[in-house]
PDB file of C-alpha atoms in Angstrom:
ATOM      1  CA  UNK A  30     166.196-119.377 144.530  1.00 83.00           C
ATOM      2  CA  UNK A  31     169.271-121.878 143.868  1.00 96.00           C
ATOM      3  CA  UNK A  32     170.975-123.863 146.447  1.00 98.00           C
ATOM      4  CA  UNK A  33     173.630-120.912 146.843  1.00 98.00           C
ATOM      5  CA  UNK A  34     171.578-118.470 147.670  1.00 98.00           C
ATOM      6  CA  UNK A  35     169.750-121.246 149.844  1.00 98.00           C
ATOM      7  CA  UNK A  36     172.899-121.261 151.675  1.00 98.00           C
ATOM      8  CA  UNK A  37     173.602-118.210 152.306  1.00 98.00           C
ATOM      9  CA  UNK A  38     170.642-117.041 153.669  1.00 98.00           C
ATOM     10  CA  UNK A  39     170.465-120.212 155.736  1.00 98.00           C
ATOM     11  CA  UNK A  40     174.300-118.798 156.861  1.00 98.00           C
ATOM     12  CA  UNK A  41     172.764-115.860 157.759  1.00 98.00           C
ATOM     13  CA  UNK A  42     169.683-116.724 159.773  1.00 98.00           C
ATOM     14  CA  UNK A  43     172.255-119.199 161.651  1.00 98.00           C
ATOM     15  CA  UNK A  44     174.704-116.219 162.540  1.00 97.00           C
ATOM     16  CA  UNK A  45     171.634-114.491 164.381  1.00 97.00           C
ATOM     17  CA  UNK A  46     170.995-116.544 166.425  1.00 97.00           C
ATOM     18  CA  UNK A  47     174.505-116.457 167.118  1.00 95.00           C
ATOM     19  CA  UNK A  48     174.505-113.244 167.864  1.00 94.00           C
ATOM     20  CA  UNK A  49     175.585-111.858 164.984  1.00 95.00           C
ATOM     21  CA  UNK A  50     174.231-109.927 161.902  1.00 96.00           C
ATOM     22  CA  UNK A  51     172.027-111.714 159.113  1.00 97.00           C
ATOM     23  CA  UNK A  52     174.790-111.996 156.919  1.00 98.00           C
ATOM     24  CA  UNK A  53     175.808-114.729 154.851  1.00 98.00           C
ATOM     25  CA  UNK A  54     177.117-115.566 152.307  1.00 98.00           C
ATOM     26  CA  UNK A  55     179.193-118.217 149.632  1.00 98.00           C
ATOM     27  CA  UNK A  56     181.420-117.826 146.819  1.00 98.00           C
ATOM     28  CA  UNK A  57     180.933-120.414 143.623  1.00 98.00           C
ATOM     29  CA  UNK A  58     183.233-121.171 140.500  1.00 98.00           C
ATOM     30  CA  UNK A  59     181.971-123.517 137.515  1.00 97.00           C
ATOM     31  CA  UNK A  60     178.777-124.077 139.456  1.00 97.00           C
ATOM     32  CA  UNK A  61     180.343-125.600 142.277  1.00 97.00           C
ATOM     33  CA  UNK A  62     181.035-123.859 146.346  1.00 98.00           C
ATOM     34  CA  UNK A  63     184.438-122.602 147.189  1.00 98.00           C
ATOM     35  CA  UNK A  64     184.127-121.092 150.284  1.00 98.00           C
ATOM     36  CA  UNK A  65     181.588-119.266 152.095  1.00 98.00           C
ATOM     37  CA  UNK A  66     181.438-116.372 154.928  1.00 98.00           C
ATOM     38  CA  UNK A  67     179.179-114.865 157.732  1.00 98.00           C
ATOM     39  CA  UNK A  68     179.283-111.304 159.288  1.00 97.00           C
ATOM     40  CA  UNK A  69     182.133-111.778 162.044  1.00 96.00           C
ATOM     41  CA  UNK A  70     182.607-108.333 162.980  1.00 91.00           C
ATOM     42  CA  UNK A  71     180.859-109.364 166.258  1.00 88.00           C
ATOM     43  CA  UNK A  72     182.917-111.785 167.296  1.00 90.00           C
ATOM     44  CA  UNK A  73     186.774-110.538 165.802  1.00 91.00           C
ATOM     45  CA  UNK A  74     185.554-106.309 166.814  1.00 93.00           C
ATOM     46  CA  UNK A  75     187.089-105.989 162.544  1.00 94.00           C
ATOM     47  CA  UNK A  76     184.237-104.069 160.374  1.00 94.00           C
ATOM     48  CA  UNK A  77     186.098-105.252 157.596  1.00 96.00           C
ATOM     49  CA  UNK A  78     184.879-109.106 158.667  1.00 97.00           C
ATOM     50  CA  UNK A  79     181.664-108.942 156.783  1.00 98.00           C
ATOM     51  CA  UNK A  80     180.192-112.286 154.678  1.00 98.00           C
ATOM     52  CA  UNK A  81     181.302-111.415 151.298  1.00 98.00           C
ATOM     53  CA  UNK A  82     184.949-110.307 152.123  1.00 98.00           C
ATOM     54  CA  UNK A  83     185.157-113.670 154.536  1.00 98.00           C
ATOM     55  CA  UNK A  84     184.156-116.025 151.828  1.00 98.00           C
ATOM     56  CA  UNK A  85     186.916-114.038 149.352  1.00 98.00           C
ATOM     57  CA  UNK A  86     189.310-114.658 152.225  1.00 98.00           C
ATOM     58  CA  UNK A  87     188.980-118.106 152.772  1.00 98.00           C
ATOM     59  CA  UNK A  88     189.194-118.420 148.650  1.00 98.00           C
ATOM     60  CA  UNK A  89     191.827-116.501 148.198  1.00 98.00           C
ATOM     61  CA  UNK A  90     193.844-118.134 150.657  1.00 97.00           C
ATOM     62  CA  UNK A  91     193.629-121.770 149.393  1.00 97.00           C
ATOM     63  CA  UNK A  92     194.294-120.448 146.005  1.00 95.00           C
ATOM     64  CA  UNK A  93     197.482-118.244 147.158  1.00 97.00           C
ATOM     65  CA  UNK A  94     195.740-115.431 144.955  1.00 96.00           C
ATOM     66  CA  UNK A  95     193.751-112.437 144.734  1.00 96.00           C
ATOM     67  CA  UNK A  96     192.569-112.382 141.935  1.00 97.00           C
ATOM     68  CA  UNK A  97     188.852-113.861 141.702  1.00 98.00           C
ATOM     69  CA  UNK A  98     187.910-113.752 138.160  1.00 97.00           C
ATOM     70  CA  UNK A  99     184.988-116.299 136.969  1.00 97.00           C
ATOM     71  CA  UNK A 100     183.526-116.690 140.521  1.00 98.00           C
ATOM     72  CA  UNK A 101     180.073-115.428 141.550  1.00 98.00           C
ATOM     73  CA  UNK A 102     179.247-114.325 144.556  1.00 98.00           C
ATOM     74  CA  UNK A 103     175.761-114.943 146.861  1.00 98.00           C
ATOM     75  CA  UNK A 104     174.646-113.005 149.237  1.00 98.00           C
ATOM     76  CA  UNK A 105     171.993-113.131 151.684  1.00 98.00           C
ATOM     77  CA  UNK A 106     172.017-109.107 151.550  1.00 97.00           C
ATOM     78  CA  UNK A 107     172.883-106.525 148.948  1.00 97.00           C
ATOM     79  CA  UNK A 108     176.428-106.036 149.098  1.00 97.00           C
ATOM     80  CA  UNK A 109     177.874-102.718 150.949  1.00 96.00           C
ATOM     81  CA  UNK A 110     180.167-100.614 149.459  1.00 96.00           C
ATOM     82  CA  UNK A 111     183.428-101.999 150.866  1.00 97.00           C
ATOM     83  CA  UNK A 112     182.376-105.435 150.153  1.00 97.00           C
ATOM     84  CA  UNK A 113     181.448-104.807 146.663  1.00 97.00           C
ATOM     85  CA  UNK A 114     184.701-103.119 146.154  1.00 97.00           C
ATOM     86  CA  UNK A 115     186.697-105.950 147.316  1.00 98.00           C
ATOM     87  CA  UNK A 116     184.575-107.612 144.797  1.00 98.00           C
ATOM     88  CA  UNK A 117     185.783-105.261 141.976  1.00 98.00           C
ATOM     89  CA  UNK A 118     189.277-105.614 142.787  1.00 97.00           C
ATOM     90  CA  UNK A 119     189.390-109.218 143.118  1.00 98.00           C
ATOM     91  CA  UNK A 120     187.569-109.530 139.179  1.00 98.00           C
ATOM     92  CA  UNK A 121     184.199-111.483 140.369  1.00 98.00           C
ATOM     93  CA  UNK A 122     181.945-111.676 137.366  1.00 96.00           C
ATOM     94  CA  UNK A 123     178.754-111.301 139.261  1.00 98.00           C
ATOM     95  CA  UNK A 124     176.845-111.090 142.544  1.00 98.00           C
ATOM     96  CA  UNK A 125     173.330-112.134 143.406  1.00 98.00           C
ATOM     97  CA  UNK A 126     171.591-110.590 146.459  1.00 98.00           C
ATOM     98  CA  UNK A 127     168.858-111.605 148.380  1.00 98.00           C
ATOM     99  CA  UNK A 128     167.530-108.919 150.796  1.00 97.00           C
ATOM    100  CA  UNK A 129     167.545-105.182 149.520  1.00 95.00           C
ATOM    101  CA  UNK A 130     169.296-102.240 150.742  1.00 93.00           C
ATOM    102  CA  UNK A 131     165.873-100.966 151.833  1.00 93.00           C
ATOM    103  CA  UNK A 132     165.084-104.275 153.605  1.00 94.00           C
ATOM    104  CA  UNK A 133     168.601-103.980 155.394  1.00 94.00           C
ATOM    105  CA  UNK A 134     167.176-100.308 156.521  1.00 92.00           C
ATOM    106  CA  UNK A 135     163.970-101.454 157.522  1.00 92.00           C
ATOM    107  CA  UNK A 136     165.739-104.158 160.007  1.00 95.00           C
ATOM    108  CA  UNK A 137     167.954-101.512 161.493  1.00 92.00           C
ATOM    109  CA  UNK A 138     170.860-102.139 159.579  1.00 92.00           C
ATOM    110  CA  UNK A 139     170.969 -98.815 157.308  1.00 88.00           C
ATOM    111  CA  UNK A 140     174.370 -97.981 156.897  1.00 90.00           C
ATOM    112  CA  UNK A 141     175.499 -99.458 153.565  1.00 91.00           C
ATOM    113  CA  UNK A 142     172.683 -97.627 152.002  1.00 91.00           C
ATOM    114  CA  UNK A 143     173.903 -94.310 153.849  1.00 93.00           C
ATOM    115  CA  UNK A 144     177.385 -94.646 152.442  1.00 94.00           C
ATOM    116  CA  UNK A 145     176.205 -95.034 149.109  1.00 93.00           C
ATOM    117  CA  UNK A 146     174.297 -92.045 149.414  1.00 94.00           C
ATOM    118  CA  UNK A 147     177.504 -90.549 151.164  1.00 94.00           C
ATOM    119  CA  UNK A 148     179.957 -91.723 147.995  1.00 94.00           C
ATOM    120  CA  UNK A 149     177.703 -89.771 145.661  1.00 95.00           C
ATOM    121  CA  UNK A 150     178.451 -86.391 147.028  1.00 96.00           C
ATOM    122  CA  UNK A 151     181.330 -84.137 146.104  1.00 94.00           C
ATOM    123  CA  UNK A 152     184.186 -85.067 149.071  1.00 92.00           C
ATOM    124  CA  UNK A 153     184.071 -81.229 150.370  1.00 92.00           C
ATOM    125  CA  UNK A 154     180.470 -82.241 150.754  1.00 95.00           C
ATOM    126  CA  UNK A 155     180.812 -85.538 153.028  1.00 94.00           C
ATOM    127  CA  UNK A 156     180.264 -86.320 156.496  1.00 95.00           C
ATOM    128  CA  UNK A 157     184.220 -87.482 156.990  1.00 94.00           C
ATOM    129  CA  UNK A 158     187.232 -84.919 155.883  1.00 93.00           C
ATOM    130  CA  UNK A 159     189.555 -86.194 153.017  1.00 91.00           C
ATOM    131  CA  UNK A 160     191.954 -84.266 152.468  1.00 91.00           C
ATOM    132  CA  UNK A 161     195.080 -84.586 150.121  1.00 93.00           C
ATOM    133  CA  UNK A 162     198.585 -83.908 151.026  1.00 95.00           C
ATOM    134  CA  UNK A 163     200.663 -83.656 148.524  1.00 96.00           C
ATOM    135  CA  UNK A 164     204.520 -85.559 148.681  1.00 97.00           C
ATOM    136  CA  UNK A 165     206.795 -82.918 149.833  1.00 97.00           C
ATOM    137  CA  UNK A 166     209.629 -81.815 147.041  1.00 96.00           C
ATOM    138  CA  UNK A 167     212.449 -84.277 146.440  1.00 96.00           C
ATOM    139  CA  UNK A 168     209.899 -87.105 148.857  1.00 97.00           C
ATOM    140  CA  UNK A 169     210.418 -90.438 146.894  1.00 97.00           C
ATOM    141  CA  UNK A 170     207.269 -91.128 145.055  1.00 96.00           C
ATOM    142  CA  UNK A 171     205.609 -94.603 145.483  1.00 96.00           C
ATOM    143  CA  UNK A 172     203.372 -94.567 142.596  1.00 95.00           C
ATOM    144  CA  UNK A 173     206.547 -93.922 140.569  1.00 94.00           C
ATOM    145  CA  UNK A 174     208.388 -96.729 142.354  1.00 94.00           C
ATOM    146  CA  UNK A 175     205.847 -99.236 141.158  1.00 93.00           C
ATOM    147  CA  UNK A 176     205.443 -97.799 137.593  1.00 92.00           C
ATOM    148  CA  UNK A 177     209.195 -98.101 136.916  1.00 92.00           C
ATOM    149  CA  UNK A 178     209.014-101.849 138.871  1.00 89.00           C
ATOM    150  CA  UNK A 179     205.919-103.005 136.820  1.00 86.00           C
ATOM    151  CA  UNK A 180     207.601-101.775 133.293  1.00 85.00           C
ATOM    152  CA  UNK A 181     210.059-103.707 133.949  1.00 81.00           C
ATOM    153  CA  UNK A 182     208.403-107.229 134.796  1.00 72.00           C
ATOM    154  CA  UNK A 183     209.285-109.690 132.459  1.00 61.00           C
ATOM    155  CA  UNK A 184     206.233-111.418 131.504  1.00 52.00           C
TER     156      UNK A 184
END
């Protein structure tokens, strides 16, 4: 175990015994820390305030960008779906994990692994509805909007 991962589980054994989830967690570039996260849905009542996605806020926010290409990401726990997401979107490279899935179920903390058991079923086949609705005829189309603004970008 490196001294990220060090870190972030020593970030997440500190945010029990705040009270909060073992969840920590610290984004590197070129080998050296650029920010790092705990679980703080807890303490902000966000479920979006998880480790990963903290530690991509705080980076992203110095940086005035979104984008999070060449970073790596540690984790004290295998990421859940939304966080590794957020992880795709913003470009990082690669994630290391600590605890499993499995060990996240065995500590009572099962429902990343039930989502991504939920995202491999057909939608008509999930727990939650999702259900399209088209535009209506002549409704301005937003996708369009930003195809005709990006083509246009002058790079």
């Amino acid at each position: 175990m490196d001294q990220f991962m060090e870190r972030a589980v020593e970030l997440a054994a500190e945010n029990v015994r705040d009270g909060g989830e073992p969840f920590g967690a610290v984004l590197v570039k070129n080998d050296k820390q650029v920010a790092e996260g705990i679980n703080e849905l807890h303490q902000r009542f966000d479920v979006t305030a998880h480790a990963e996605i903290q530690a991509m806020r705080k980076a992203q926010k110095m940086m005035h960008s979104h984008e999070l290409k060449n970073y790596t990401m540690y984790a004290s726990g295998e990421p859940c779906p939304m966080c590794l997401t957020a992880m795709y979107f913003a470009g990082i490279d690669t994630v290391y994990y600590c605890a499993s899935s499995e060990d996240a179920v065995d500590a009572d903390l099962g429902k990343a692994k039930n989502i991504y058991e939920e995202l491999k079923k057909p939608k008509a086949e999930r727990q939650m509805d999702i259900i399209h609705m088209p535009l209506k005829e002549g409704q301005e189309n937003p996708m369009q909007l930003w195809k005709v603004k990006r083509s246009r970008r002058i790079f």
